[in-house]
């Protein structure tokens, strides 16, 4: 790694992935296709939720908010990944690097809160059906969705701000985007205290929401098992299956990277796992919510019929 003669880095170098020259164009095209499909899939869900009255429920409102978040989440890192595939090692200014760090972690913690809120929505729908629409009125769900964004962007100020104040003696970031652990490895000073603060902030955002989700689904499970018929139990479980799949994907990959001290894993491992939660999960979410959801498939049919009628004209 290149040494700096001073303690304030004016720029960093993103190392990206090491790959031969013949593999880079293929990796670039594959990543670009996944990125474009991710954007298209999440935009499709947002438009569908807005266009079909059958999806004007709190659950689909939050799914639309999640899709909107995923558009920004995947766009926070994939352009730099594409650039490193195309150009190899890429220079990035310190300001842009810390901004990317902040935005990425803000969106990640916002998603943690949003997934917890979506679990609460399912709990109220199944365990408090008579009061569900009153408790989840349009005004309430807008306030709750807004609160997840405020909480996520506020909490991310701490790790991003502390990392930006570190003195750096090295420039090469062993990653394809600016993340906490790779940046802290470049510092001239011991970062143990910073790592504990980062762990506390991220742990509260992820851990507390994960425990909340487990508790809410425990309540859902008890309520569903009390339902009289197998058909009603299957219907109740089907409304939760997509969300549980998304939660499992997101938390499994996030815990693999952010639980434990920085430097406890190899540099290559962090980059590969990051591909799962920063690229693959946003790509899979629209598929999970459409292919596994009968209501969405029916909404697609209704909207398709309306479009055909409009195109045919009077």
Short mmCIF file of C-alpha atoms in Angstrom, two decimals:
data_model
loop_
_atom_site.label_atom_id
_atom_site.label_comp_id
_atom_site.label_asym_id
_atom_site.label_seq_id
_atom_site.Cartn_x
_atom_site.Cartn_y
_atom_site.Cartn_z
CA UNK A 1 0.00 0.00 0.00
CA UNK A 2 1.21 3.49 -0.76
CA UNK A 3 2.46 5.47 2.25
CA UNK A 4 1.48 9.08 2.95
CA UNK A 5 3.91 11.67 4.27
CA UNK A 6 1.16 13.42 6.22
CA UNK A 7 -1.74 12.31 8.37
CA UNK A 8 -4.63 13.79 6.37
CA UNK A 9 -5.51 11.81 3.25
CA UNK A 10 -6.51 14.01 0.33
CA UNK A 11 -7.63 10.93 -1.61
CA UNK A 12 -7.89 7.17 -1.37
CA UNK A 13 -7.45 4.37 -3.88
CA UNK A 14 -10.15 1.71 -4.14
CA UNK A 15 -8.44 -1.60 -4.86
CA UNK A 16 -11.56 -3.42 -6.02
CA UNK A 17 -11.31 -7.10 -6.91
CA UNK A 18 -8.19 -8.68 -8.33
CA UNK A 19 -9.13 -10.34 -11.60
CA UNK A 20 -7.44 -11.05 -14.92
CA UNK A 21 -7.96 -8.75 -17.87
CA UNK A 22 -10.22 -11.24 -19.66
CA UNK A 23 -12.54 -11.63 -16.66
CA UNK A 24 -12.98 -7.92 -15.98
CA UNK A 25 -15.25 -7.17 -18.98
CA UNK A 26 -17.44 -10.17 -18.12
CA UNK A 27 -17.63 -9.11 -14.46
CA UNK A 28 -18.47 -5.56 -15.53
CA UNK A 29 -21.29 -6.71 -17.83
CA UNK A 30 -22.66 -9.12 -15.22
CA UNK A 31 -22.65 -6.45 -12.50
CA UNK A 32 -24.20 -3.90 -14.86
CA UNK A 33 -27.01 -6.30 -15.79
CA UNK A 34 -27.78 -7.07 -12.15
CA UNK A 35 -27.70 -3.36 -11.31
CA UNK A 36 -30.09 -2.42 -14.12
CA UNK A 37 -32.43 -5.30 -13.25
CA UNK A 38 -32.37 -4.21 -9.60
CA UNK A 39 -33.33 -0.66 -10.55
CA UNK A 40 -36.05 -1.91 -12.89
CA UNK A 41 -37.45 -4.39 -10.36
CA UNK A 42 -37.68 -1.90 -7.51
CA UNK A 43 -39.12 0.81 -9.77
CA UNK A 44 -41.68 -1.74 -10.98
CA UNK A 45 -42.83 -2.39 -7.39
CA UNK A 46 -43.07 1.34 -6.60
CA UNK A 47 -45.14 2.04 -9.73
CA UNK A 48 -47.35 -1.03 -9.19
CA UNK A 49 -48.13 -0.09 -5.57
CA UNK A 50 -49.05 3.42 -6.69
CA UNK A 51 -51.07 2.30 -9.71
CA UNK A 52 -53.21 -0.50 -8.27
CA UNK A 53 -55.86 0.23 -5.66
CA UNK A 54 -55.73 -3.38 -4.48
CA UNK A 55 -52.25 -2.74 -3.10
CA UNK A 56 -53.19 0.40 -1.15
CA UNK A 57 -52.66 -1.32 2.19
CA UNK A 58 -50.07 -0.56 4.89
CA UNK A 59 -48.06 -3.68 4.01
CA UNK A 60 -47.59 -2.64 0.39
CA UNK A 61 -46.96 0.95 1.40
CA UNK A 62 -43.94 -0.24 3.41
CA UNK A 63 -42.86 -2.56 0.57
CA UNK A 64 -42.90 0.48 -1.72
CA UNK A 65 -40.81 2.44 0.78
CA UNK A 66 -38.35 -0.47 0.98
CA UNK A 67 -38.07 -0.57 -2.82
CA UNK A 68 -37.43 3.19 -2.89
CA UNK A 69 -34.69 2.73 -0.29
CA UNK A 70 -33.15 -0.14 -2.26
CA UNK A 71 -32.81 2.10 -5.33
CA UNK A 72 -30.52 4.41 -3.37
CA UNK A 73 -28.86 1.63 -1.37
CA UNK A 74 -27.65 -0.25 -4.43
CA UNK A 75 -26.70 3.00 -6.19
CA UNK A 76 -24.47 4.03 -3.26
CA UNK A 77 -21.87 1.34 -4.05
CA UNK A 78 -22.44 -0.33 -7.42
CA UNK A 79 -21.21 2.60 -9.58
CA UNK A 80 -17.82 2.42 -7.85
CA UNK A 81 -17.80 -1.36 -8.29
CA UNK A 82 -18.47 -0.91 -12.01
CA UNK A 83 -15.70 1.68 -12.21
CA UNK A 84 -13.17 -0.64 -10.55
CA UNK A 85 -14.16 -3.48 -12.91
CA UNK A 86 -13.66 -1.17 -15.87
CA UNK A 87 -10.60 0.82 -14.79
CA UNK A 88 -8.99 -1.30 -12.09
CA UNK A 89 -7.68 0.56 -9.03
CA UNK A 90 -9.60 3.84 -8.81
CA UNK A 91 -8.79 7.07 -6.99
CA UNK A 92 -11.53 8.73 -4.94
CA UNK A 93 -11.33 11.98 -3.01
CA UNK A 94 -11.48 11.82 0.77
CA UNK A 95 -14.69 13.88 0.82
CA UNK A 96 -16.41 11.54 -1.67
CA UNK A 97 -15.15 8.50 0.23
CA UNK A 98 -16.53 9.66 3.59
CA UNK A 99 -19.78 10.77 1.95
CA UNK A 100 -20.19 7.29 0.45
CA UNK A 101 -19.45 5.75 3.85
CA UNK A 102 -22.10 7.92 5.49
CA UNK A 103 -24.80 7.41 2.86
CA UNK A 104 -24.25 3.66 2.67
CA UNK A 105 -24.47 3.18 6.44
CA UNK A 106 -27.40 5.60 6.72
CA UNK A 107 -29.39 3.59 4.19
CA UNK A 108 -28.33 0.32 5.79
CA UNK A 109 -29.49 1.38 9.26
CA UNK A 110 -32.66 2.83 7.77
CA UNK A 111 -33.36 -0.58 6.25
CA UNK A 112 -32.83 -2.21 9.65
CA UNK A 113 -35.47 0.06 11.19
CA UNK A 114 -37.78 -0.39 8.20
CA UNK A 115 -37.62 -4.19 8.40
CA UNK A 116 -38.54 -3.95 12.08
CA UNK A 117 -41.44 -1.65 11.20
CA UNK A 118 -42.65 -4.11 8.56
CA UNK A 119 -42.60 -6.90 11.16
CA UNK A 120 -44.70 -4.68 13.44
CA UNK A 121 -47.14 -4.15 10.60
CA UNK A 122 -47.53 -7.93 10.13
CA UNK A 123 -47.94 -8.41 13.89
CA UNK A 124 -50.75 -5.85 14.07
CA UNK A 125 -52.45 -7.27 10.97
CA UNK A 126 -52.50 -10.81 12.36
CA UNK A 127 -52.72 -10.29 16.12
CA UNK A 128 -54.83 -7.08 16.22
CA UNK A 129 -56.96 -7.34 13.05
CA UNK A 130 -59.90 -5.31 14.42
CA UNK A 131 -57.70 -2.31 15.26
CA UNK A 132 -55.19 -2.76 12.44
CA UNK A 133 -56.42 -0.08 10.03
CA UNK A 134 -56.91 2.45 12.82
CA UNK A 135 -53.42 1.80 14.21
CA UNK A 136 -51.86 1.86 10.73
CA UNK A 137 -53.71 4.80 9.22
CA UNK A 138 -52.08 6.62 6.32
CA UNK A 139 -50.87 9.42 8.58
CA UNK A 140 -49.38 6.99 11.11
CA UNK A 141 -47.55 4.89 8.54
CA UNK A 142 -46.12 8.01 6.86
CA UNK A 143 -44.82 9.22 10.21
CA UNK A 144 -43.37 5.79 11.02
CA UNK A 145 -41.69 5.48 7.62
CA UNK A 146 -40.24 8.99 7.98
CA UNK A 147 -38.96 8.12 11.47
CA UNK A 148 -36.96 5.17 10.09
CA UNK A 149 -35.14 7.51 7.69
CA UNK A 150 -34.44 10.09 10.39
CA UNK A 151 -33.18 7.40 12.79
CA UNK A 152 -30.96 5.78 10.16
CA UNK A 153 -29.37 8.98 8.88
CA UNK A 154 -28.88 10.30 12.43
CA UNK A 155 -27.22 7.16 13.79
CA UNK A 156 -24.83 6.90 10.83
CA UNK A 157 -23.37 10.32 11.68
CA UNK A 158 -21.43 8.76 14.57
CA UNK A 159 -19.39 6.05 12.79
CA UNK A 160 -18.93 8.14 9.64
CA UNK A 161 -17.94 11.25 11.61
CA UNK A 162 -15.46 9.40 13.83
CA UNK A 163 -13.86 7.66 10.86
CA UNK A 164 -13.50 10.94 8.98
CA UNK A 165 -11.50 12.43 11.89
CA UNK A 166 -8.91 9.63 11.93
CA UNK A 167 -5.35 10.37 10.74
CA UNK A 168 -4.51 8.09 7.81
CA UNK A 169 -1.02 6.86 6.93
CA UNK A 170 -2.09 4.63 4.04
CA UNK A 171 -4.18 5.29 0.95
CA UNK A 172 -5.22 1.97 -0.59
CA UNK A 173 -8.67 0.79 0.53
CA UNK A 174 -8.83 -2.99 0.18
CA UNK A 175 -12.45 -2.87 -0.97
CA UNK A 176 -14.56 -1.72 -3.91
CA UNK A 177 -16.22 1.03 -1.85
CA UNK A 178 -15.45 3.02 1.28
CA UNK A 179 -16.53 0.94 4.27
CA UNK A 180 -15.67 1.15 7.96
CA UNK A 181 -13.26 -1.76 8.45
CA UNK A 182 -11.14 -1.18 5.32
CA UNK A 183 -10.76 2.52 6.15
CA UNK A 184 -9.87 1.88 9.79
CA UNK A 185 -7.06 -0.42 8.69
CA UNK A 186 -5.40 2.61 7.08
CA UNK A 187 -5.31 4.74 10.24
CA UNK A 188 -2.03 5.80 11.87
CA UNK A 189 -3.45 5.33 15.38
CA UNK A 190 -5.03 2.55 17.39
CA UNK A 191 -8.71 2.33 16.41
CA UNK A 192 -9.89 0.08 19.22
CA UNK A 193 -12.00 2.80 20.84
CA UNK A 194 -13.49 3.77 17.50
CA UNK A 195 -14.34 0.13 16.79
CA UNK A 196 -16.18 -0.17 20.12
CA UNK A 197 -18.21 2.98 19.40
CA UNK A 198 -19.00 1.77 15.88
CA UNK A 199 -20.00 -1.62 17.24
CA UNK A 200 -22.28 -0.02 19.83
CA UNK A 201 -24.06 2.25 17.33
CA UNK A 202 -24.45 -0.37 14.60
CA UNK A 203 -25.24 -3.03 17.20
CA UNK A 204 -28.12 -0.98 18.59
CA UNK A 205 -29.55 -0.38 15.10
CA UNK A 206 -29.21 -3.97 13.92
CA UNK A 207 -29.40 -5.96 17.16
CA UNK A 208 -32.38 -4.20 18.70
CA UNK A 209 -34.36 -4.37 15.47
CA UNK A 210 -33.45 -8.03 15.03
CA UNK A 211 -34.62 -8.84 18.56
CA UNK A 212 -37.80 -6.83 17.90
CA UNK A 213 -38.44 -8.81 14.71
CA UNK A 214 -37.89 -12.13 16.50
CA UNK A 215 -40.23 -11.09 19.31
CA UNK A 216 -42.95 -9.93 16.92
CA UNK A 217 -42.75 -13.10 14.86
CA UNK A 218 -42.89 -15.11 18.07
CA UNK A 219 -46.20 -13.37 18.80
CA UNK A 220 -47.36 -13.97 15.23
CA UNK A 221 -46.50 -17.66 15.49
CA UNK A 222 -48.50 -18.07 18.70
CA UNK A 223 -51.49 -16.26 17.17
CA UNK A 224 -51.38 -18.26 13.93
CA UNK A 225 -51.19 -21.61 15.71
CA UNK A 226 -54.44 -20.73 17.50
CA UNK A 227 -56.33 -20.26 14.22
CA UNK A 228 -58.98 -22.94 13.73
CA UNK A 229 -58.28 -24.09 10.16
CA UNK A 230 -55.16 -25.10 8.26
CA UNK A 231 -56.17 -22.81 5.36
CA UNK A 232 -56.31 -19.72 7.59
CA UNK A 233 -52.96 -20.63 9.13
CA UNK A 234 -51.40 -21.06 5.67
CA UNK A 235 -52.80 -17.70 4.52
CA UNK A 236 -51.43 -15.94 7.61
CA UNK A 237 -47.99 -17.48 7.15
CA UNK A 238 -47.96 -16.60 3.44
CA UNK A 239 -48.29 -12.87 4.24
CA UNK A 240 -45.11 -13.09 6.34
CA UNK A 241 -42.97 -15.46 4.25
CA UNK A 242 -41.59 -12.81 1.87
CA UNK A 243 -40.63 -10.47 4.69
CA UNK A 244 -38.97 -13.28 6.67
CA UNK A 245 -36.92 -14.24 3.61
CA UNK A 246 -35.74 -10.65 3.12
CA UNK A 247 -34.87 -10.34 6.83
CA UNK A 248 -32.85 -13.56 6.72
CA UNK A 249 -30.87 -12.43 3.66
CA UNK A 250 -30.15 -8.96 5.01
CA UNK A 251 -29.21 -9.85 8.58
CA UNK A 252 -27.19 -12.96 7.77
CA UNK A 253 -24.86 -11.04 5.48
CA UNK A 254 -24.74 -7.89 7.63
CA UNK A 255 -23.90 -9.82 10.82
CA UNK A 256 -21.19 -11.72 8.95
CA UNK A 257 -19.40 -8.43 8.20
CA UNK A 258 -20.17 -6.11 11.11
CA UNK A 259 -20.22 -8.48 14.10
CA UNK A 260 -16.74 -8.73 15.49
CA UNK A 261 -13.74 -6.36 15.51
CA UNK A 262 -12.42 -4.89 12.25
CA UNK A 263 -9.55 -6.96 10.91
CA UNK A 264 -10.91 -10.24 12.35
CA UNK A 265 -11.68 -11.43 8.80
CA UNK A 266 -9.57 -11.47 5.67
CA UNK A 267 -9.90 -8.52 3.32
CA UNK A 268 -11.22 -10.68 0.49
CA UNK A 269 -13.96 -12.15 2.69
CA UNK A 270 -15.39 -8.71 3.50
CA UNK A 271 -15.55 -7.80 -0.18
CA UNK A 272 -17.33 -11.02 -1.16
CA UNK A 273 -19.89 -10.81 1.65
CA UNK A 274 -20.48 -7.14 0.80
CA UNK A 275 -21.60 -8.24 -2.65
CA UNK A 276 -24.41 -10.19 -0.99
CA UNK A 277 -25.96 -7.38 1.07
CA UNK A 278 -25.01 -4.46 -1.20
CA UNK A 279 -25.85 -6.00 -4.58
CA UNK A 280 -27.53 -9.40 -4.39
CA UNK A 281 -30.11 -8.64 -1.67
CA UNK A 282 -31.53 -5.50 -3.38
CA UNK A 283 -31.67 -7.55 -6.60
CA UNK A 284 -33.57 -10.44 -4.97
CA UNK A 285 -36.05 -8.35 -2.94
CA UNK A 286 -38.34 -7.44 -5.90
CA UNK A 287 -38.28 -11.08 -7.04
CA UNK A 288 -39.21 -12.32 -3.57
CA UNK A 289 -42.08 -9.86 -3.23
CA UNK A 290 -43.51 -10.55 -6.71
CA UNK A 291 -42.98 -14.23 -7.45
CA UNK A 292 -43.95 -15.36 -3.93
CA UNK A 293 -46.95 -13.04 -3.62
CA UNK A 294 -50.33 -13.87 -5.14
CA UNK A 295 -51.74 -10.36 -4.56
CA UNK A 296 -48.89 -8.77 -6.50
CA UNK A 297 -49.34 -11.18 -9.41
CA UNK A 298 -53.05 -10.36 -9.51
CA UNK A 299 -52.28 -6.63 -9.37
CA UNK A 300 -49.93 -7.04 -12.35
CA UNK A 301 -52.78 -8.65 -14.31
CA UNK A 302 -55.18 -5.82 -13.43
CA UNK A 303 -52.71 -3.10 -14.39
CA UNK A 304 -51.85 -4.95 -17.61
CA UNK A 305 -55.54 -5.09 -18.57
CA UNK A 306 -55.91 -1.35 -17.85
CA UNK A 307 -52.88 -0.55 -20.00
CA UNK A 308 -54.25 -2.63 -22.88
CA UNK A 309 -57.60 -0.86 -22.67
CA UNK A 310 -55.88 2.55 -22.71
CA UNK A 311 -53.70 1.58 -25.69
CA UNK A 312 -56.67 0.32 -27.69
CA UNK A 313 -58.47 3.60 -27.13
CA UNK A 314 -62.22 4.26 -27.40
#
